[in-house]
PDB file of C-alpha atoms in Angstrom:
ATOM      1  CA  ARG A 160    -168.622  -6.668  48.637  1.00 35.00           C
ATOM      2  CA  TYR A 161    -164.722  -6.254  50.021  1.00 38.00           C
ATOM      3  CA  GLN A 162    -162.872  -9.099  51.453  1.00 40.00           C
ATOM      4  CA  SER A 163    -159.970  -8.292  53.495  1.00 43.00           C
ATOM      5  CA  ARG A 164    -159.011 -12.030  54.291  1.00 53.00           C
ATOM      6  CA  LEU A 165    -155.743 -13.184  52.573  1.00 54.00           C
ATOM      7  CA  ASP A 166    -156.896 -15.588  50.214  1.00 60.00           C
ATOM      8  CA  HIS A 167    -155.106 -16.372  46.855  1.00 64.00           C
ATOM      9  CA  TRP A 168    -152.829 -18.754  47.108  1.00 68.00           C
ATOM     10  CA  HIS A 169    -149.811 -18.707  44.624  1.00 76.00           C
ATOM     11  CA  PRO A 170    -146.835 -21.192  44.712  1.00 81.00           C
ATOM     12  CA  SER A 171    -144.021 -20.663  42.614  1.00 85.00           C
ATOM     13  CA  LEU A 172    -140.380 -21.754  41.817  1.00 83.00           C
ATOM     14  CA  LEU A 173    -137.319 -19.541  40.845  1.00 82.00           C
ATOM     15  CA  LEU A 174    -133.729 -20.231  39.077  1.00 86.00           C
ATOM     16  CA  GLY A 175    -131.728 -17.208  39.724  1.00 84.00           C
ATOM     17  CA  VAL A 176    -128.162 -15.700  40.316  1.00 87.00           C
ATOM     18  CA  THR A 177    -126.923 -13.589  43.266  1.00 85.00           C
ATOM     19  CA  TYR A 178    -124.160 -11.035  42.957  1.00 85.00           C
ATOM     20  CA  ASN A 179    -122.619 -10.510  46.045  1.00 83.00           C
ATOM     21  CA  MET A 180    -120.825  -7.433  46.641  1.00 81.00           C
ATOM     22  CA  LYS A 181    -118.073  -6.823  49.021  1.00 71.00           C
ATOM     23  CA  ALA A 182    -118.382  -5.264  52.574  1.00 60.00           C
ATOM     24  CA  SER A 183    -116.943  -1.714  53.625  1.00 56.00           C
ATOM     25  CA  GLU A 184    -115.179  -2.467  57.232  1.00 51.00           C
ATOM     26  CA  GLY A 185    -117.236   0.272  58.663  1.00 52.00           C
ATOM     27  CA  LYS A 186    -117.491   0.352  62.612  1.00 50.00           C
ATOM     28  CA  THR A 187    -118.920  -3.460  63.177  1.00 45.00           C
ATOM     29  CA  ALA A 188    -116.433  -5.787  64.236  1.00 45.00           C
ATOM     30  CA  ARG A 189    -115.001  -8.128  61.049  1.00 43.00           C
ATOM     31  CA  SER A 190    -115.879 -11.065  62.764  1.00 49.00           C
ATOM     32  CA  GLU A 191    -119.757  -9.995  63.205  1.00 59.00           C
ATOM     33  CA  LYS A 192    -120.747  -9.389  59.500  1.00 66.00           C
ATOM     34  CA  PRO A 193    -119.884 -11.508  56.222  1.00 68.00           C
ATOM     35  CA  LYS A 194    -117.181 -10.102  53.683  1.00 71.00           C
ATOM     36  CA  TYR A 195    -120.005  -9.903  51.111  1.00 70.00           C
ATOM     37  CA  ARG A 196    -122.653  -8.241  52.982  1.00 83.00           C
ATOM     38  CA  GLN A 197    -124.767  -6.621  50.134  1.00 91.00           C
ATOM     39  CA  PHE A 198    -126.195  -8.736  47.119  1.00 93.00           C
ATOM     40  CA  VAL A 199    -128.412  -8.428  44.465  1.00 95.00           C
ATOM     41  CA  ASN A 200    -130.424 -10.994  42.775  1.00 95.00           C
ATOM     42  CA  ILE A 201    -132.530 -12.029  39.654  1.00 96.00           C
ATOM     43  CA  GLY A 202    -134.250 -15.081  38.805  1.00 95.00           C
ATOM     44  CA  LEU A 203    -137.006 -16.389  36.667  1.00 95.00           C
ATOM     45  CA  GLY A 204    -139.279 -19.201  36.773  1.00 94.00           C
ATOM     46  CA  SER A 205    -142.785 -20.661  36.767  1.00 92.00           C
ATOM     47  CA  GLY A 206    -145.744 -20.604  39.396  1.00 89.00           C
ATOM     48  CA  TYR A 207    -149.111 -21.903  39.985  1.00 82.00           C
ATOM     49  CA  HIS A 208    -152.111 -19.774  40.450  1.00 76.00           C
ATOM     50  CA  THR A 209    -154.992 -20.575  42.428  1.00 70.00           C
ATOM     51  CA  LEU A 210    -158.343 -18.707  42.764  1.00 59.00           C
ATOM     52  CA  THR A 211    -158.416 -19.411  46.744  1.00 54.00           C
ATOM     53  CA  ALA A 212    -156.505 -21.509  49.119  1.00 49.00           C
ATOM     54  CA  THR A 213    -159.793 -23.426  50.172  1.00 51.00           C
ATOM     55  CA  VAL A 214    -160.878 -24.009  46.511  1.00 49.00           C
ATOM     56  CA  MET A 215    -158.197 -26.064  44.736  1.00 47.00           C
ATOM     57  CA  GLN A 216    -160.167 -27.580  41.714  1.00 46.00           C
ATOM     58  CA  PRO A 217    -157.709 -27.921  38.725  1.00 50.00           C
ATOM     59  CA  ARG A 218    -160.069 -25.708  36.529  1.00 50.00           C
ATOM     60  CA  ASN A 219    -158.873 -23.093  39.586  1.00 49.00           C
ATOM     61  CA  ARG A 220    -155.252 -23.134  38.952  1.00 52.00           C
ATOM     62  CA  LYS A 221    -153.054 -21.832  36.261  1.00 74.00           C
ATOM     63  CA  ILE A 222    -149.340 -22.231  34.820  1.00 83.00           C
ATOM     64  CA  THR A 223    -147.576 -18.386  35.368  1.00 87.00           C
ATOM     65  CA  PHE A 224    -144.337 -17.130  34.445  1.00 92.00           C
ATOM     66  CA  GLU A 225    -142.585 -15.551  36.944  1.00 94.00           C
ATOM     67  CA  ALA A 226    -139.535 -13.067  37.251  1.00 95.00           C
ATOM     68  CA  GLY A 227    -138.185 -11.289  39.926  1.00 95.00           C
ATOM     69  CA  VAL A 228    -135.273  -8.594  40.929  1.00 97.00           C
ATOM     70  CA  GLY A 229    -133.941  -7.456  44.604  1.00 96.00           C
ATOM     71  CA  TYR A 230    -131.494  -5.901  46.265  1.00 97.00           C
ATOM     72  CA  GLY A 231    -130.430  -7.296  49.851  1.00 95.00           C
ATOM     73  CA  ARG A 232    -127.918  -7.004  52.892  1.00 94.00           C
ATOM     74  CA  TRP A 233    -127.004  -8.850  55.760  1.00 92.00           C
ATOM     75  CA  TRP A 234    -126.916  -7.423  59.330  1.00 92.00           C
ATOM     76  CA  ASN A 235    -124.655  -9.972  60.735  1.00 89.00           C
ATOM     77  CA  GLU A 236    -123.684 -14.005  60.023  1.00 87.00           C
ATOM     78  CA  ILE A 237    -127.500 -14.757  60.540  1.00 92.00           C
ATOM     79  CA  SER A 238    -130.066 -12.613  59.431  1.00 94.00           C
ATOM     80  CA  GLY A 239    -130.301  -9.796  57.005  1.00 95.00           C
ATOM     81  CA  TRP A 240    -133.111  -8.097  54.574  1.00 97.00           C
ATOM     82  CA  HIS A 241    -134.586  -8.236  51.312  1.00 97.00           C
ATOM     83  CA  VAL A 242    -136.610  -5.807  49.147  1.00 98.00           C
ATOM     84  CA  ALA A 243    -137.882  -7.049  45.482  1.00 97.00           C
ATOM     85  CA  LEU A 244    -139.874  -6.547  42.808  1.00 97.00           C
ATOM     86  CA  HIS A 245    -141.449  -9.889  41.531  1.00 95.00           C
ATOM     87  CA  ASN A 246    -144.038 -10.019  38.655  1.00 95.00           C
ATOM     88  CA  SER A 247    -146.493 -12.890  37.994  1.00 91.00           C
ATOM     89  CA  THR A 248    -147.945 -13.397  34.210  1.00 89.00           C
ATOM     90  CA  LEU A 249    -151.391 -15.279  34.573  1.00 83.00           C
ATOM     91  CA  GLN A 250    -152.628 -16.679  31.347  1.00 78.00           C
ATOM     92  CA  THR A 251    -156.322 -15.510  30.986  1.00 73.00           C
ATOM     93  CA  TYR A 252    -158.907 -15.738  28.556  1.00 69.00           C
ATOM     94  CA  GLY A 253    -159.590 -12.712  26.588  1.00 67.00           C
ATOM     95  CA  LYS A 254    -157.571  -9.879  25.817  1.00 70.00           C
ATOM     96  CA  GLY A 255    -154.209  -9.743  27.242  1.00 75.00           C
ATOM     97  CA  ASN A 256    -152.722 -11.771  30.255  1.00 81.00           C
ATOM     98  CA  ARG A 257    -153.031 -10.614  33.617  1.00 84.00           C
ATOM     99  CA  ASN A 258    -149.901  -9.173  35.464  1.00 89.00           C
ATOM    100  CA  ILE A 259    -149.600  -9.437  39.179  1.00 91.00           C
ATOM    101  CA  THR A 260    -146.802  -7.161  40.498  1.00 94.00           C
ATOM    102  CA  ALA A 261    -145.390  -7.358  43.971  1.00 95.00           C
ATOM    103  CA  LEU A 262    -143.177  -4.633  45.768  1.00 97.00           C
ATOM    104  CA  GLN A 263    -141.557  -6.985  48.737  1.00 97.00           C
ATOM    105  CA  ALA A 264    -139.635  -6.526  51.797  1.00 98.00           C
ATOM    106  CA  ASN A 265    -138.769  -9.587  53.441  1.00 97.00           C
ATOM    107  CA  TYR A 266    -136.638 -10.628  56.325  1.00 98.00           C
ATOM    108  CA  LEU A 267    -133.751 -13.125  55.750  1.00 96.00           C
ATOM    109  CA  ILE A 268    -132.093 -16.065  57.984  1.00 96.00           C
ATOM    110  CA  ASP A 269    -129.252 -18.432  57.446  1.00 94.00           C
ATOM    111  CA  LEU A 270    -130.702 -21.647  57.933  1.00 95.00           C
ATOM    112  CA  ILE A 271    -127.101 -23.110  58.358  1.00 93.00           C
ATOM    113  CA  ALA A 272    -125.100 -20.624  60.136  1.00 88.00           C
ATOM    114  CA  PRO A 273    -126.099 -22.037  63.366  1.00 88.00           C
ATOM    115  CA  PHE A 274    -124.924 -25.546  62.550  1.00 87.00           C
ATOM    116  CA  SER A 275    -121.776 -24.705  60.913  1.00 86.00           C
ATOM    117  CA  SER A 276    -118.021 -23.879  62.236  1.00 85.00           C
ATOM    118  CA  LYS A 277    -118.102 -22.058  58.620  1.00 85.00           C
ATOM    119  CA  LYS A 278    -118.940 -18.403  57.548  1.00 83.00           C
ATOM    120  CA  ALA A 279    -121.343 -18.283  54.886  1.00 81.00           C
ATOM    121  CA  ASP A 280    -118.732 -16.500  52.784  1.00 79.00           C
ATOM    122  CA  GLU A 281    -116.561 -19.996  53.038  1.00 83.00           C
ATOM    123  CA  ARG A 282    -119.563 -22.378  52.241  1.00 89.00           C
ATOM    124  CA  VAL A 283    -120.104 -23.865  49.078  1.00 91.00           C
ATOM    125  CA  PHE A 284    -123.980 -24.582  49.638  1.00 93.00           C
ATOM    126  CA  GLN A 285    -126.384 -21.875  51.171  1.00 92.00           C
ATOM    127  CA  LEU A 286    -129.740 -22.099  52.605  1.00 95.00           C
ATOM    128  CA  THR A 287    -131.956 -19.180  53.406  1.00 95.00           C
ATOM    129  CA  GLY A 288    -135.203 -18.505  54.710  1.00 96.00           C
ATOM    130  CA  THR A 289    -137.547 -15.539  53.619  1.00 97.00           C
ATOM    131  CA  LEU A 290    -140.398 -14.101  54.889  1.00 97.00           C
ATOM    132  CA  GLY A 291    -142.049 -10.590  54.316  1.00 97.00           C
ATOM    133  CA  ALA A 292    -144.971  -8.607  53.320  1.00 96.00           C
ATOM    134  CA  GLY A 293    -145.729  -6.891  50.158  1.00 95.00           C
ATOM    135  CA  LEU A 294    -148.190  -4.865  48.048  1.00 96.00           C
ATOM    136  CA  TYR A 295    -149.848  -6.675  45.407  1.00 94.00           C
ATOM    137  CA  ILE A 296    -150.618  -5.080  42.335  1.00 94.00           C
ATOM    138  CA  ASN A 297    -153.154  -6.517  39.438  1.00 90.00           C
ATOM    139  CA  ASN A 298    -152.664  -5.055  35.847  1.00 83.00           C
ATOM    140  CA  ARG A 299    -154.591  -5.727  32.817  1.00 80.00           C
ATOM    141  CA  LYS A 300    -155.608  -3.850  29.574  1.00 76.00           C
ATOM    142  CA  ASN A 301    -159.196  -2.433  29.909  1.00 77.00           C
ATOM    143  CA  GLU A 302    -159.353  -3.188  33.812  1.00 80.00           C
ATOM    144  CA  ASP A 303    -159.183  -1.028  36.506  1.00 84.00           C
ATOM    145  CA  THR A 304    -155.449  -1.550  38.537  1.00 89.00           C
ATOM    146  CA  ARG A 305    -156.249  -3.289  41.788  1.00 91.00           C
ATOM    147  CA  PHE A 306    -153.910  -3.279  44.993  1.00 92.00           C
ATOM    148  CA  ALA A 307    -154.214  -6.025  48.010  1.00 91.00           C
ATOM    149  CA  PRO A 308    -151.562  -6.673  50.990  1.00 93.00           C
ATOM    150  CA  GLY A 309    -150.132  -9.772  50.981  1.00 92.00           C
ATOM    151  CA  VAL A 310    -147.012 -12.036  52.571  1.00 94.00           C
ATOM    152  CA  GLN A 311    -144.692 -14.115  51.264  1.00 94.00           C
ATOM    153  CA  ALA A 312    -142.295 -17.102  52.500  1.00 96.00           C
ATOM    154  CA  ALA A 313    -139.485 -18.480  50.689  1.00 96.00           C
ATOM    155  CA  LEU A 314    -136.579 -21.060  51.146  1.00 96.00           C
ATOM    156  CA  GLN A 315    -133.577 -20.255  48.835  1.00 95.00           C
ATOM    157  CA  ILE A 316    -131.330 -23.034  48.248  1.00 95.00           C
ATOM    158  CA  GLY A 317    -128.172 -22.072  46.648  1.00 94.00           C
ATOM    159  CA  ALA A 318    -124.322 -22.844  45.396  1.00 94.00           C
ATOM    160  CA  ARG A 319    -121.332 -20.368  45.375  1.00 91.00           C
ATOM    161  CA  VAL A 320    -119.958 -20.968  41.917  1.00 92.00           C
ATOM    162  CA  ALA A 321    -117.783 -18.382  42.175  1.00 88.00           C
ATOM    163  CA  GLN A 322    -115.988 -16.057  44.844  1.00 84.00           C
ATOM    164  CA  ASN A 323    -119.048 -13.431  44.817  1.00 87.00           C
ATOM    165  CA  VAL A 324    -121.782 -15.227  42.634  1.00 92.00           C
ATOM    166  CA  ASP A 325    -124.574 -18.178  43.757  1.00 93.00           C
ATOM    167  CA  ILE A 326    -127.343 -19.960  41.904  1.00 95.00           C
ATOM    168  CA  TYR A 327    -130.242 -20.653  43.446  1.00 95.00           C
ATOM    169  CA  LEU A 328    -133.479 -22.220  43.432  1.00 96.00           C
ATOM    170  CA  GLU A 329    -136.147 -20.544  45.172  1.00 95.00           C
ATOM    171  CA  PRO A 330    -139.534 -22.413  45.745  1.00 95.00           C
ATOM    172  CA  ALA A 331    -141.814 -19.416  47.226  1.00 94.00           C
ATOM    173  CA  ALA A 332    -145.327 -18.923  48.204  1.00 92.00           C
ATOM    174  CA  ASP A 333    -147.603 -15.773  48.033  1.00 92.00           C
ATOM    175  CA  VAL A 334    -151.038 -15.290  49.662  1.00 90.00           C
ATOM    176  CA  TYR A 335    -153.043 -12.586  48.852  1.00 88.00           C
ATOM    177  CA  SER A 336    -156.481 -11.049  49.174  1.00 83.00           C
ATOM    178  CA  SER A 337    -158.874 -12.233  46.253  1.00 77.00           C
ATOM    179  CA  ASN A 338    -159.922  -8.625  45.933  1.00 78.00           C
ATOM    180  CA  ILE A 339    -157.230  -7.833  43.678  1.00 81.00           C
ATOM    181  CA  LEU A 340    -158.716 -10.120  40.558  1.00 73.00           C
ATOM    182  CA  LYS A 341    -162.469  -8.437  40.710  1.00 61.00           C
ATOM    183  CA  HIS A 342    -162.910  -7.165  37.257  1.00 48.00           C
ATOM    184  CA  SER A 343    -164.035  -3.213  36.763  1.00 42.00           C
ATOM    185  CA  THR A 344    -167.587  -2.194  36.904  1.00 40.00           C
ATOM    186  CA  SER A 345    -167.026   0.409  34.326  1.00 37.00           C
TER     187      SER A 345
END
């Protein structure tokens, strides 16, 4: 039986680095865009995988290893977009761990910008909210590859450590269909 609802809950915490790339002048007025408009980021961390959002018994939770890499671009001082490749390695019984890889597209919003007179390029501390959708792919030896849609939300808390380098801590949550973990019948 196929379940179309999104019911796998996967909170995680990443520690990462963002490298900000300087923007060209282009056609947009200088005051409307940040100096470092494009960025790449990489993060590593841990997560907590549950079988469903409604069943939260301790036996259904697993510690995971998280890794992600992404590219983004700010449209203006407040909002932007981000695409990422994220992998969660779940410890399992039997042969081999389970990998759930996500291809994600996210909307970014600078949560400090509306309350600060300083531009993001001039601030030491950053606070960015992300919300997006993704395609989640389950891969494990001796099982069929499975796909599921999902959503992701995160809060990236960062600090500028050099002119174009930030470090960040990112609590996040992914929610996707439980159909992704069903075993192969062959």
